[in-house]
C-alpha cells in the first residue's frame, strides 16, 4: 500500500534534486537547491503514521510526474519555467542598481510557462557572501504581460554614522548583493482551477480529486516548501480525506480547498520545476546615500555682526559657525553642507549682487577660489585655521551631523595653480588664460580647468586635496558643476578616493541632460541636484514625482531643495509663508533626500530683478541674520516636524514606493508612500498619505481617490488615519473629502493606523 505514497515521495525528491543540477553561480542557489544535497540517498524515508494512512488511501492510483528542473548551463538558456526581463536591469551588465542599506525597492520580471498551466515566482535576496537574507513571494500584477513584482530590501536600515560605534557592522553589509527570481510551476493552483470546475459540472471527478490527493501528499514531503510538522500533518490529512471515495465530491474537494490550505500555498508553496534567473546585482551603499536631510549655511555669515562704531559687518568664523550646527541639529537635519571655505581671489573679484567691481569691503564669491594665501587645500584665514575646521567637524559629529564640503574645481586668477601649472588652463591665441563664460554670461573671476593637457596630473592633485579634507572630518563632497568636467575624470577620482575611504559620498550639483546625469551616477555620484524647484503645478509634480521615485531612482538619487543660493523661483517669491511650507512638505515627503538653504526659515524671498536668485545674494556678501525672528514665521517648526516624521516612518525611506493619487481640484496634489509589513522592521505595513494645497493664498476643497485593493490597503473597513502635522484623526475610504486653507493647514500628512 505504501508504494503509491512512496512514488509521490520519490517524485518529490527527484524534483528537488534536479534543482541542484542547475548551473547557477554558487551565491544564487535557493533553499530548494541547497536542501537537495541532503536528499540524494536511495533509502526510503520512514513514514509517519499519518503518512502511512495517506499512502494506504492512495494505493493503486497512478499520477503524472511533476515538472522537472531543467538544467540551464549557459546564461541564455531557459529552464522549465521561463523567466525574462528582470528589472531593474544592469547597464551592459556593468553598472548595478544602487540602493541604500535597508531601502525598500521593487523588482519585476516576466514569468510564464506554455499553455494554461499556472506559475508562481519567488524573489531571493543574498548578501555579498552569498548568504540568503530574504525570500518573498512575487505577485502577478499584469497577467496579460506575465509581469510579476515584489518589494524587497537588502539588509536593515541604519542611521549609524561612519565614526560611530557599531559602524563596522554596517560596513560589512555594504557591497554587491544579488536578487534571483525563481519561476516555478504552481501545480496546486493549476489543479485547483480545474478541480473546482469538474466538481461543479460532475465531470471526471474521481480522477481530479485523486490527483489532488497525490499532489497534497507530495507537497507534504517536499523539503523546498519548508513546512513544519504541523503543516505536513495538515496536508497529509487533507490528502487522506480527498482520496476517500466514500465521501461526497464537495467534501473531498473542501479538504484541499480551504483557508488553511490557501495560507500554506502562500507561505510554503509546492514549487515544481524551479527555474532561477541569472542573479541581478545591486550595489548596497551606506546610510545617508539615499535617505538624508541636508542643511546649508555660509560660515562667514554664521555669527556675523555689525560693528556699532563703524557700521561695518564683522564676518563670522568657523568658531561662530558652531551656532549653525546647533540649529541644524535642533531642526532634525543629518548633514551640514558648507560652501567653499578656501581663500578667495582678489583679481576681478565680484561685488554685491554679482557686480563686476567689488568695493573695498566686499568679501567676494567663495567660488572664486585661490589667492596668494593658498588654494583648495587651505582654510581662508578670515574663517580660521585648519584646527578650527577640525573642531567644527568634531562638534558636528558630537551632534550626529555629517559635514559636506563644497568642492568647486575652478580657480581665481590668483590661485597658486595658475603659476605652478599653467598647462591646466586653456589659453587664448594672445597667450592670456580664458576665464569662464557661457555666452552671454561671463565669469571674469574664475578660470575653468582644461583637462586635455594633463588629466592624470589634475586627478592626482584633486585626490590629494580630497583626502586632506577627509582626514579633517569631511564625509561628503558636494561637487560644483561636475557635468562640465570629463566623466572619466570623476570616475578615476571617486574610485581612488573611495578605495581608501569607502564611506565618502558625493553629491552632484548638475542641472543638465539625462544622459550626463545617468553617467555621473554610474561613476559614483550618490545623490544629485535636480529640477524640483521648477516643478510647481499639480500637473508638473504629478509627472515628476513618479519619475524621480521610479526606475531613475536606482541610479540618480534626486535631492529636493526648495531654494539654493543660486535658485529662488517665482513660486517661493509669491506665496509667502504658506508657499515656503508647501515646498518644504513636497521636498521632505516627495524625495528620500532633501535639503534646506538657511534663511528659508526667515522667508528670504526677494528676487534680484531679472534673475531667479535672491537680491543681496549671500554668495557675494556677508549676511547678518536675526534668528530670533524665526519663531514668528513657524517655518523652522515645520522643518523640524517634517524631519521627525521622516525618521519615524519607514515609508519615507525609499525611492521606489510612491503613488500619485487622483484629486478633483487642480490645486490639490496627493500622493502615497507605502512599505509592506515584511520590510518595515516592525511587522506592520507603513503608509503615509500626503495631501497638499499648492495655492499659497486661497482655500481649496477636493476629493482624494484611493484604489485600496491595488495599493495593498484593506477594503472591508474604513481606514483610521492620523494627521502627523496636527494630531487630528479621521476615517478614510475609497473617496475622501479634504479642505485646506493656507492660513490654517497647507497640507495633511496622514499615517494609516
XYZ file of C-alpha atoms in Angstrom:
753
model
C 0.000 0.000 0.000
C 2.890 2.303 0.614
C 4.110 2.056 -2.967
C 1.974 4.902 -4.276
C 2.869 7.191 -1.395
C 6.489 6.137 -1.865
C 6.120 7.043 -5.528
C 4.993 10.523 -4.505
C 7.965 10.757 -2.163
C 10.377 9.694 -4.877
C 8.986 12.156 -7.393
C 9.079 14.931 -4.821
C 12.705 14.223 -4.004
C 13.680 13.760 -7.623
C 12.140 17.100 -8.484
C 14.046 18.767 -5.648
C 17.289 17.033 -6.570
C 17.017 18.229 -10.138
C 17.116 21.803 -8.949
C 20.648 21.254 -7.707
C 21.731 20.446 -11.245
C 21.002 23.967 -12.445
C 24.325 25.549 -13.295
C 23.816 28.782 -11.435
C 26.536 30.651 -9.528
C 27.089 29.324 -6.046
C 25.699 32.501 -4.478
C 22.395 32.142 -6.331
C 21.316 28.704 -5.075
C 17.891 28.640 -3.494
C 16.782 26.805 -0.415
C 15.397 24.173 -2.789
C 18.816 23.779 -4.353
C 20.865 23.660 -1.178
C 18.486 21.394 0.680
C 18.577 18.902 -2.174
C 22.090 17.864 -1.175
C 20.685 16.002 1.792
C 18.014 14.137 -0.175
C 20.126 12.074 -2.597
C 20.059 8.932 -0.525
C 18.315 5.921 -2.060
C 16.914 4.985 1.352
C 13.178 5.266 1.653
C 12.202 7.873 4.230
C 10.402 6.484 7.243
C 6.707 7.288 7.002
C 4.782 8.828 9.882
C 1.517 7.236 10.951
C -0.364 9.994 9.158
C 1.698 9.466 6.003
C 1.113 5.743 6.190
C -2.636 6.214 6.315
C -2.367 8.604 3.376
C -0.319 6.048 1.458
C -2.970 3.428 2.030
C -5.643 5.810 0.843
C -3.693 6.433 -2.385
C -2.953 2.773 -3.032
C -3.353 1.664 -6.633
C -3.594 5.134 -8.180
C -1.329 6.395 -10.987
C -0.338 10.009 -11.400
C 1.523 12.348 -13.720
C 5.131 13.221 -12.971
C 5.665 16.797 -11.675
C 7.551 19.353 -13.755
C 11.278 18.635 -13.526
C 14.048 21.158 -13.137
C 15.846 21.594 -16.470
C 19.495 22.494 -16.335
C 20.461 25.937 -17.611
C 24.167 25.569 -18.332
C 24.591 28.846 -20.196
C 23.361 32.371 -19.431
C 20.993 32.379 -22.407
C 19.308 29.052 -21.737
C 15.774 28.767 -20.377
C 14.765 26.497 -17.541
C 11.491 24.587 -17.321
C 9.795 27.871 -16.431
C 10.588 30.987 -18.464
C 11.986 33.956 -16.525
C 12.797 37.093 -18.527
C 13.220 40.852 -18.310
C 14.144 41.138 -14.647
C 14.157 44.802 -13.625
C 15.963 46.919 -12.679
C 18.485 45.711 -15.246
C 22.185 46.487 -15.138
C 23.513 48.821 -17.814
C 25.540 46.499 -20.068
C 25.928 44.190 -17.098
C 28.397 46.673 -15.605
C 26.538 49.224 -13.519
C 24.220 47.628 -10.948
C 21.235 49.450 -9.499
C 22.062 51.360 -6.311
C 20.088 51.243 -3.069
C 20.789 52.303 0.487
C 21.143 49.597 3.121
C 17.591 48.681 4.154
C 15.912 50.811 1.459
C 12.772 49.109 0.073
C 12.855 48.681 -3.702
C 10.804 46.987 -6.391
C 11.883 44.066 -8.565
C 9.785 42.885 -11.508
C 10.084 40.025 -14.006
C 8.210 38.183 -16.721
C 7.476 34.632 -15.528
C 5.452 32.210 -17.663
C 5.056 28.676 -18.992
C 3.464 27.157 -22.034
C -0.256 26.582 -22.307
C -2.639 27.420 -19.490
C -0.570 25.971 -16.648
C -0.249 28.278 -13.661
C 3.108 29.545 -12.462
C 4.454 31.278 -9.366
C 7.527 33.387 -8.670
C 9.792 33.875 -5.682
C 12.470 36.539 -5.138
C 15.553 35.663 -3.115
C 17.985 38.249 -1.745
C 21.580 37.278 -0.923
C 24.294 39.323 0.750
C 27.834 39.830 -0.634
C 28.903 36.491 0.857
C 26.102 34.622 -0.914
C 24.014 34.026 2.193
C 20.256 34.111 1.701
C 18.853 37.034 3.707
C 15.302 37.383 2.414
C 12.824 35.253 0.463
C 9.447 36.682 -0.583
C 6.699 35.585 -2.976
C 6.094 37.771 -6.014
C 2.656 38.971 -7.129
C 1.355 38.854 -10.695
C 0.316 42.457 -11.389
C -0.300 42.111 -15.126
C -1.435 38.609 -16.187
C -1.667 39.625 -19.841
C 2.038 40.510 -19.849
C 3.080 37.829 -17.325
C 4.544 40.610 -15.184
C 5.352 39.800 -11.549
C 6.701 42.149 -8.907
C 7.731 42.369 -5.267
C 9.162 44.880 -2.819
C 12.488 43.819 -1.320
C 15.319 45.250 0.733
C 18.993 44.444 1.229
C 19.709 44.368 4.954
C 18.149 46.590 7.597
C 18.047 50.380 7.704
C 20.590 52.062 9.957
C 21.314 55.652 10.979
C 24.839 54.917 12.183
C 27.498 57.386 11.022
C 30.964 56.276 9.836
C 32.641 57.460 13.056
C 30.132 55.894 15.470
C 30.484 52.685 17.445
C 28.900 49.792 15.622
C 29.507 51.166 12.134
C 31.793 48.226 11.403
C 28.684 46.038 11.396
C 27.104 48.339 8.816
C 30.271 48.402 6.720
C 30.349 44.602 6.451
C 26.905 44.678 4.832
C 27.855 47.084 2.063
C 28.806 45.988 -1.428
C 27.231 43.854 -4.141
C 24.079 41.945 -3.169
C 22.086 39.799 -5.568
C 18.432 39.155 -6.276
C 17.383 35.941 -8.024
C 13.876 35.430 -9.388
C 12.785 31.797 -9.276
C 9.904 30.818 -11.534
C 8.058 27.591 -10.747
C 5.061 25.610 -11.854
C 2.161 26.231 -9.495
C 0.804 22.704 -9.632
C -1.635 23.219 -6.795
C -3.262 26.310 -8.322
C -3.492 24.648 -11.748
C -5.102 21.595 -10.207
C -7.497 23.636 -8.074
C -8.719 25.673 -11.036
C -9.707 22.547 -12.971
C -10.948 20.558 -9.954
C -13.451 23.231 -8.951
C -14.949 23.208 -12.431
C -15.052 19.418 -12.696
C -16.744 19.005 -9.327
C -19.283 21.670 -10.234
C -20.204 20.061 -13.578
C -19.585 16.496 -12.302
C -17.004 15.665 -14.975
C -14.273 13.065 -14.274
C -14.499 13.929 -10.585
C -12.671 10.923 -9.103
C -9.600 11.383 -11.274
C -9.499 15.104 -10.497
C -9.772 14.592 -6.738
C -7.399 11.645 -6.588
C -4.858 13.707 -8.493
C -5.287 16.404 -5.877
C -4.818 13.895 -3.070
C -1.498 12.750 -4.529
C -0.447 16.356 -5.026
C -1.118 17.224 -1.379
C 0.743 14.116 -0.198
C 3.743 15.016 -2.328
C 3.584 18.613 -1.149
C 3.744 17.434 2.484
C 7.045 15.675 1.780
C 8.759 18.393 -0.253
C 11.650 19.901 1.670
C 11.694 23.007 -0.508
C 8.314 24.027 0.941
C 9.845 24.487 4.411
C 6.837 23.025 6.182
C 6.566 22.488 9.918
C 5.486 19.124 11.314
C 2.036 20.597 11.925
C 1.818 21.825 8.341
C 2.814 18.425 6.993
C 0.122 16.716 9.064
C -2.442 19.205 7.761
C -1.593 18.328 4.175
C -1.427 14.591 4.822
C -4.827 14.612 6.496
C -6.264 16.648 3.630
C -4.823 14.189 1.119
C -6.336 11.241 3.011
C -9.753 12.883 3.091
C -9.599 13.824 -0.571
C -8.751 10.240 -1.528
C -11.750 8.848 0.389
C -14.243 7.986 -2.356
C -16.943 7.267 0.204
C -17.314 10.992 0.777
C -19.162 13.414 -1.447
C -17.194 15.185 -4.161
C -17.868 18.504 -2.449
C -16.482 17.320 0.895
C -13.439 15.764 -0.741
C -12.691 18.988 -2.634
C -13.199 21.064 0.504
C -10.385 19.144 2.205
C -7.910 20.722 -0.221
C -9.755 23.937 -0.948
C -9.996 25.963 2.261
C -8.397 28.878 4.041
C -5.829 26.720 5.855
C -4.514 25.152 2.647
C -4.644 28.533 0.906
C -2.465 30.046 3.633
C 0.073 27.244 3.228
C 0.065 27.845 -0.520
C 1.007 31.462 0.057
C 3.633 30.892 2.748
C 5.022 27.446 1.843
C 4.015 26.565 -1.720
C 4.749 23.399 -3.651
C 7.212 24.639 -6.277
C 7.729 22.290 -9.222
C 10.309 22.850 -11.929
C 12.092 25.662 -10.065
C 13.899 27.823 -12.645
C 16.184 30.599 -11.345
C 17.046 33.741 -13.276
C 20.581 34.953 -13.520
C 21.361 36.803 -10.270
C 20.663 40.517 -10.585
C 23.270 42.659 -8.838
C 22.527 45.582 -6.522
C 25.134 47.944 -5.122
C 24.205 48.483 -1.479
C 25.507 51.771 -0.112
C 25.861 53.200 3.341
C 23.299 55.114 5.405
C 22.617 58.628 4.057
C 23.445 57.607 0.485
C 19.707 57.853 -0.291
C 17.827 58.911 2.833
C 19.248 62.223 4.025
C 18.284 65.709 5.189
C 20.739 68.470 4.233
C 21.169 71.933 5.748
C 23.337 74.593 4.080
C 24.843 77.717 5.604
C 27.757 80.065 4.878
C 30.250 80.083 7.769
C 31.158 83.710 7.108
C 27.529 84.725 7.760
C 27.005 82.462 10.743
C 27.629 84.665 13.769
C 28.274 87.794 11.678
C 27.599 91.100 13.456
C 27.548 94.815 12.713
C 30.231 96.868 14.430
C 28.283 99.598 16.285
C 31.141 102.082 15.952
C 31.948 101.727 12.250
C 28.658 100.315 10.984
C 30.613 97.700 9.085
C 29.909 93.987 9.079
C 32.208 91.747 11.077
C 32.029 88.371 9.341
C 31.562 85.079 11.149
C 34.176 82.375 11.505
C 34.350 78.621 11.813
C 34.189 79.107 15.559
C 30.986 81.158 15.434
C 29.573 78.622 12.955
C 29.004 76.225 15.828
C 25.639 78.004 16.213
C 24.656 76.848 12.725
C 25.425 73.271 13.694
C 23.212 73.567 16.743
C 20.360 74.979 14.656
C 20.647 72.241 12.015
C 20.646 69.527 14.687
C 17.688 71.090 16.505
C 15.681 71.105 13.262
C 16.450 67.418 12.723
C 18.873 67.567 9.803
C 21.567 64.937 9.174
C 24.099 66.751 7.012
C 25.512 70.275 7.188
C 26.725 71.481 3.822
C 29.329 74.254 3.691
C 30.173 76.264 0.555
C 33.903 76.587 -0.265
C 35.894 77.739 2.750
C 39.123 78.384 0.839
C 40.905 81.732 0.273
C 39.095 84.000 -2.210
C 40.904 85.658 -5.088
C 41.261 89.422 -5.493
C 41.660 89.799 -9.251
C 38.283 90.504 -10.901
C 36.577 89.857 -7.563
C 32.813 90.185 -7.828
C 30.944 92.782 -5.766
C 27.450 92.769 -4.305
C 24.778 91.132 -6.446
C 27.382 89.829 -8.903
C 28.590 93.286 -9.917
C 31.867 93.373 -11.849
C 33.508 95.846 -9.485
C 33.999 94.960 -5.835
C 34.004 97.537 -3.118
C 36.787 97.647 -0.528
C 34.717 95.685 1.971
C 33.196 93.142 -0.435
C 34.339 89.627 0.515
C 33.960 88.190 -2.987
C 32.412 84.914 -4.062
C 33.718 81.804 -2.288
C 33.607 80.138 -5.703
C 36.422 82.401 -6.899
C 38.881 80.040 -5.231
C 42.514 80.740 -4.533
C 44.827 83.628 -3.630
C 48.392 84.186 -2.532
C 47.260 82.655 0.790
C 46.600 79.275 -0.820
C 44.184 77.206 -2.861
C 41.813 74.276 -2.393
C 43.913 72.814 0.402
C 43.831 75.930 2.613
C 41.302 77.385 5.053
C 40.565 81.046 4.404
C 42.349 82.845 7.288
C 39.319 85.119 7.668
C 37.379 81.998 8.705
C 40.069 80.470 10.877
C 42.584 77.667 10.729
C 42.606 74.002 9.854
C 42.435 73.282 13.578
C 39.285 75.410 13.742
C 37.792 73.385 10.911
C 38.638 70.112 12.672
C 36.975 71.468 15.812
C 33.879 72.249 13.730
C 33.688 68.721 12.308
C 34.287 67.234 15.756
C 31.386 69.228 17.176
C 29.213 68.237 14.235
C 29.936 64.587 14.916
C 29.019 65.048 18.567
C 25.647 66.357 17.367
C 25.197 63.427 14.963
C 25.803 65.605 11.903
C 27.931 64.856 8.867
C 29.900 67.661 7.249
C 29.625 68.047 3.489
C 32.131 70.387 1.877
C 31.683 72.091 -1.474
C 34.404 71.268 -3.975
C 34.359 73.568 -6.997
C 37.096 72.589 -9.420
C 37.862 76.067 -10.710
C 40.281 78.842 -9.824
C 40.516 82.559 -9.416
C 43.285 84.217 -11.435
C 45.248 84.381 -8.151
C 45.175 80.619 -7.441
C 48.637 79.054 -6.935
C 47.906 76.573 -9.742
C 47.916 79.397 -12.301
C 51.674 79.829 -11.819
C 52.530 76.277 -10.814
C 50.559 74.511 -13.560
C 49.700 76.921 -16.396
C 49.101 73.862 -18.616
C 45.977 73.110 -16.598
C 44.217 76.144 -18.141
C 43.084 76.986 -21.666
C 44.983 79.822 -23.289
C 43.727 82.194 -25.956
C 45.824 82.881 -29.077
C 47.135 86.049 -27.451
C 48.595 83.978 -24.601
C 46.118 85.014 -21.909
C 44.135 82.461 -19.900
C 40.445 82.264 -20.803
C 38.038 82.999 -17.994
C 34.799 81.055 -17.627
C 31.861 82.077 -19.755
C 28.554 80.768 -21.019
C 27.751 83.467 -23.580
C 26.350 85.948 -22.929
C 27.224 85.230 -19.274
C 30.821 85.872 -18.203
C 32.633 84.871 -15.017
C 35.722 87.038 -15.008
C 36.733 85.959 -11.506
C 37.027 82.274 -12.470
C 39.438 80.282 -14.630
C 37.995 76.879 -15.653
C 40.286 73.846 -15.778
C 41.358 72.405 -19.140
C 41.628 68.617 -18.801
C 43.173 67.854 -22.182
C 46.826 68.561 -21.442
C 47.396 66.748 -18.121
C 44.318 64.984 -16.782
C 46.377 62.424 -14.798
C 48.212 65.244 -13.043
C 44.978 67.042 -12.188
C 43.460 63.793 -10.907
C 46.430 63.184 -8.616
C 46.217 66.690 -7.150
C 42.445 66.530 -6.631
C 42.742 63.154 -4.916
C 45.382 64.599 -2.595
C 43.135 67.528 -1.685
C 40.024 65.430 -1.091
C 41.956 63.060 1.142
C 43.269 66.031 3.122
C 39.715 67.205 3.887
C 38.598 63.667 4.666
C 41.327 63.460 7.293
C 39.922 66.714 8.720
C 36.483 65.155 9.199
C 34.601 65.614 5.907
C 32.491 62.591 4.909
C 30.598 64.054 1.910
C 31.602 66.277 -1.005
C 29.141 68.429 -2.926
C 30.732 68.831 -6.352
C 30.029 72.068 -8.194
C 29.121 71.640 -11.882
C 30.602 68.143 -12.354
C 28.923 67.895 -15.774
C 31.369 70.498 -17.143
C 34.292 68.132 -16.490
C 35.054 64.771 -18.158
C 33.022 61.872 -16.741
C 36.162 59.730 -16.845
C 37.915 62.264 -14.608
C 35.297 61.806 -11.888
C 35.301 58.051 -12.397
C 39.032 57.917 -11.702
C 38.954 60.350 -8.773
C 35.958 58.821 -7.000
C 37.316 55.296 -7.452
C 40.640 56.324 -5.956
C 39.117 58.192 -3.015
C 36.516 55.556 -2.130
C 39.042 52.743 -2.387
C 40.781 54.259 0.605
C 37.665 55.804 2.190
C 34.600 53.776 1.092
C 32.348 55.789 3.405
C 32.702 59.006 1.357
C 29.610 60.199 -0.539
C 29.390 62.600 -3.476
C 26.530 64.968 -4.393
C 26.417 66.248 -7.987
C 25.309 69.844 -8.487
C 24.484 69.143 -12.120
C 21.475 70.647 -13.904
C 21.927 69.057 -17.279
C 20.797 66.380 -19.729
C 19.558 62.956 -18.574
C 22.416 61.073 -20.227
C 25.060 63.050 -18.364
C 23.162 62.694 -15.081
C 22.982 58.929 -15.522
C 26.687 58.712 -16.402
C 27.643 60.701 -13.294
C 25.606 58.331 -11.139
C 27.335 55.349 -12.769
C 30.765 56.656 -11.808
C 29.955 57.262 -8.150
C 27.828 60.357 -7.542
C 25.500 59.124 -4.848
C 22.975 61.978 -5.000
C 22.087 64.745 -7.422
C 20.557 68.175 -7.511
C 17.546 68.190 -9.827
C 14.749 70.239 -11.403
C 12.393 70.033 -8.416
C 12.487 73.838 -7.775
C 10.802 74.399 -11.158
C 8.085 71.752 -10.740
C 5.318 73.726 -9.067
C 1.931 72.962 -10.645
C -0.128 69.860 -9.939
C 0.480 68.572 -13.458
C 4.236 69.107 -13.246
C 4.534 67.450 -9.844
C 2.227 64.535 -10.720
C 4.530 63.781 -13.642
C 7.829 64.460 -11.877
C 7.333 62.618 -8.571
C 6.884 59.149 -10.157
C 9.944 59.750 -12.355
C 12.287 60.690 -9.539
C 10.770 57.954 -7.346
C 10.772 55.307 -10.080
C 13.332 53.399 -12.084
C 15.533 56.509 -12.370
C 15.864 56.336 -8.590
C 18.020 53.217 -8.874
C 20.802 55.430 -10.174
C 20.053 59.151 -9.858
C 19.091 59.870 -6.249
C 17.469 63.292 -6.626
C 17.761 65.622 -3.656
C 14.866 68.098 -3.431
C 15.918 71.652 -2.475
C 13.142 74.312 -2.402
C 15.784 77.061 -2.753
C 19.569 77.365 -3.033
C 21.921 80.380 -3.136
C 21.505 80.184 -6.940
C 17.756 79.451 -7.113
C 14.765 81.447 -5.903
C 11.711 80.681 -8.031
C 8.676 82.852 -8.599
C 6.561 80.364 -6.620
C 8.621 80.839 -3.444
C 8.755 84.583 -4.087
C 4.989 84.938 -4.471
C 3.429 82.524 -1.958
C 4.794 83.766 1.351
C 4.921 81.621 4.484
C 2.388 79.141 3.104
C 4.444 78.706 -0.057
C 7.575 78.013 1.968
C 5.731 75.370 3.991
C 4.227 73.811 0.846
C 7.622 73.477 -0.800
C 9.114 72.065 2.396
C 6.394 69.390 2.610
C 6.838 68.477 -1.045
C 10.622 68.295 -0.708
C 10.677 66.330 2.547
C 7.954 63.858 1.592
C 8.471 63.793 -2.176
C 12.043 62.516 -2.032
C 14.046 60.456 0.477
C 16.769 63.109 0.202
C 16.015 66.788 0.670
C 17.789 69.972 1.665
C 17.224 73.488 3.005
C 19.355 76.572 2.419
C 19.357 78.611 5.609
C 17.339 81.793 5.607
C 14.381 79.752 4.371
C 13.139 79.904 7.965
C 13.227 83.723 7.781
C 11.249 83.961 4.490
C 14.158 85.407 2.490
C 12.248 85.509 -0.784
C 13.076 88.736 -2.618
C 14.476 88.224 -6.103
C 17.190 90.209 -7.824
C 15.344 91.981 -10.656
C 15.512 89.919 -13.835
C 17.074 86.875 -12.145
C 15.830 83.756 -10.381
C 18.015 84.304 -7.336
C 17.900 86.331 -4.162
C 18.643 90.029 -4.043
C 21.682 90.760 -1.857
C 22.856 87.260 -2.602
C 24.923 85.617 0.105
C 27.386 84.381 -2.491
C 28.704 87.940 -2.814
C 28.280 89.395 0.670
C 28.084 88.504 4.342
C 24.554 88.211 5.737
C 23.715 89.331 9.262
C 20.599 87.457 10.381
C 18.389 87.843 13.412
C 17.444 84.247 14.154
C 15.144 85.298 16.993
C 12.600 86.222 14.287
C 12.318 82.652 13.003
C 9.689 81.701 15.559
C 7.180 84.250 14.268
C 7.016 82.549 10.859
C 6.706 78.949 12.022
C 8.728 77.543 9.120
C 11.508 76.227 11.374
C 8.876 74.324 13.366
C 7.545 72.829 10.125
C 11.048 71.720 9.088
C 11.575 70.099 12.484
C 8.241 68.269 12.286
C 8.935 67.036 8.760
C 12.289 65.575 9.753
C 10.677 63.887 12.745
C 8.012 62.289 10.531
C 10.664 61.098 8.106
C 12.745 59.482 10.841
C 9.756 57.676 12.356
C 8.260 56.233 9.178
C 9.925 53.520 7.050
C 7.691 54.568 4.143
C 9.768 57.761 3.804
C 12.996 55.832 3.168
C 12.540 54.642 -0.392
C 12.817 55.971 -3.932
C 10.528 53.152 -5.099
C 7.212 53.255 -3.209
C 5.393 56.437 -4.297
C 1.953 56.528 -5.975
C 0.224 59.738 -7.096
C -3.462 59.731 -6.074
C -6.270 61.244 -8.198
C -7.751 64.511 -6.888
C -10.635 66.595 -8.196
C -9.178 70.086 -7.673
C -6.299 71.391 -9.866
C -4.610 72.937 -6.819
C -4.687 69.824 -4.613
C -1.913 67.259 -5.061
C -1.979 63.937 -3.244
C 0.430 61.021 -3.172
C 1.051 57.971 -1.045
C 4.146 56.158 0.169
C 3.718 52.578 1.351
C 6.161 49.962 2.615
C 4.801 46.439 3.207
C 4.940 44.775 6.610
C 7.728 42.389 5.573
C 10.135 45.298 5.058
C 9.381 47.798 7.826
C 11.158 46.025 10.662
C 8.060 46.490 12.825
C 5.935 43.699 11.383
C 3.310 46.241 10.292
C 2.900 47.982 6.957
C 3.691 51.711 6.969
C 1.578 54.038 4.837
C 1.837 57.812 4.505
C -0.726 59.831 2.520
C 0.366 63.378 1.673
C -2.202 65.959 0.544
C -1.003 69.476 -0.338
C -2.773 72.713 -1.299
C -0.416 74.258 -3.852
C -2.153 77.647 -3.707
C -0.498 79.799 -1.053
C -3.359 82.327 -0.961
C -6.708 80.542 -1.308
C -8.548 77.627 0.285
C -9.369 74.611 -1.869
C -11.535 71.533 -1.464
C -11.077 68.227 -3.237
C -11.841 64.552 -3.212
C -8.887 62.190 -2.980
C -9.418 58.757 -4.529
C -7.569 55.668 -3.332
C -7.671 52.305 -5.107
C -7.493 50.483 -1.798
C -7.031 46.919 -3.035
C -4.457 47.760 -5.691
C -2.387 49.679 -3.152
C -2.453 46.926 -0.549
C -4.890 48.641 1.814
C -7.892 46.908 3.477
C -11.155 47.122 1.539
C -13.525 45.719 4.185
C -13.334 48.524 6.730
C -12.655 52.272 6.989
C -9.078 53.437 7.274
C -8.206 55.202 10.510
C -5.776 57.966 9.589
C -3.894 60.415 11.781
C -2.554 63.748 10.573
C 1.085 63.829 11.683
C 1.145 67.627 11.378
C -1.792 68.331 13.702
C -2.592 65.086 15.546
C -6.195 65.062 14.301
C -7.751 61.729 13.326
C -10.168 60.836 10.533
C -11.695 57.849 8.779
C -10.913 57.392 5.104
C -12.013 55.033 2.354
C -12.164 54.973 -1.432
C -13.128 58.638 -1.943
C -12.298 61.252 0.658
C -13.058 64.945 1.099
C -10.315 67.394 2.084
C -10.342 71.138 2.634
C -7.063 73.012 3.003
C -6.636 76.731 3.649
C -3.144 78.318 3.585
C -3.837 80.308 6.752
C -4.692 77.096 8.635
C -3.400 73.860 7.069
C -1.287 73.867 3.925
C -1.090 70.073 3.926
C -2.051 66.807 5.558
C 0.450 64.023 6.182
C -1.703 61.080 7.181
C -0.480 57.885 8.792
C -2.753 54.913 8.166
C -3.283 53.377 11.595
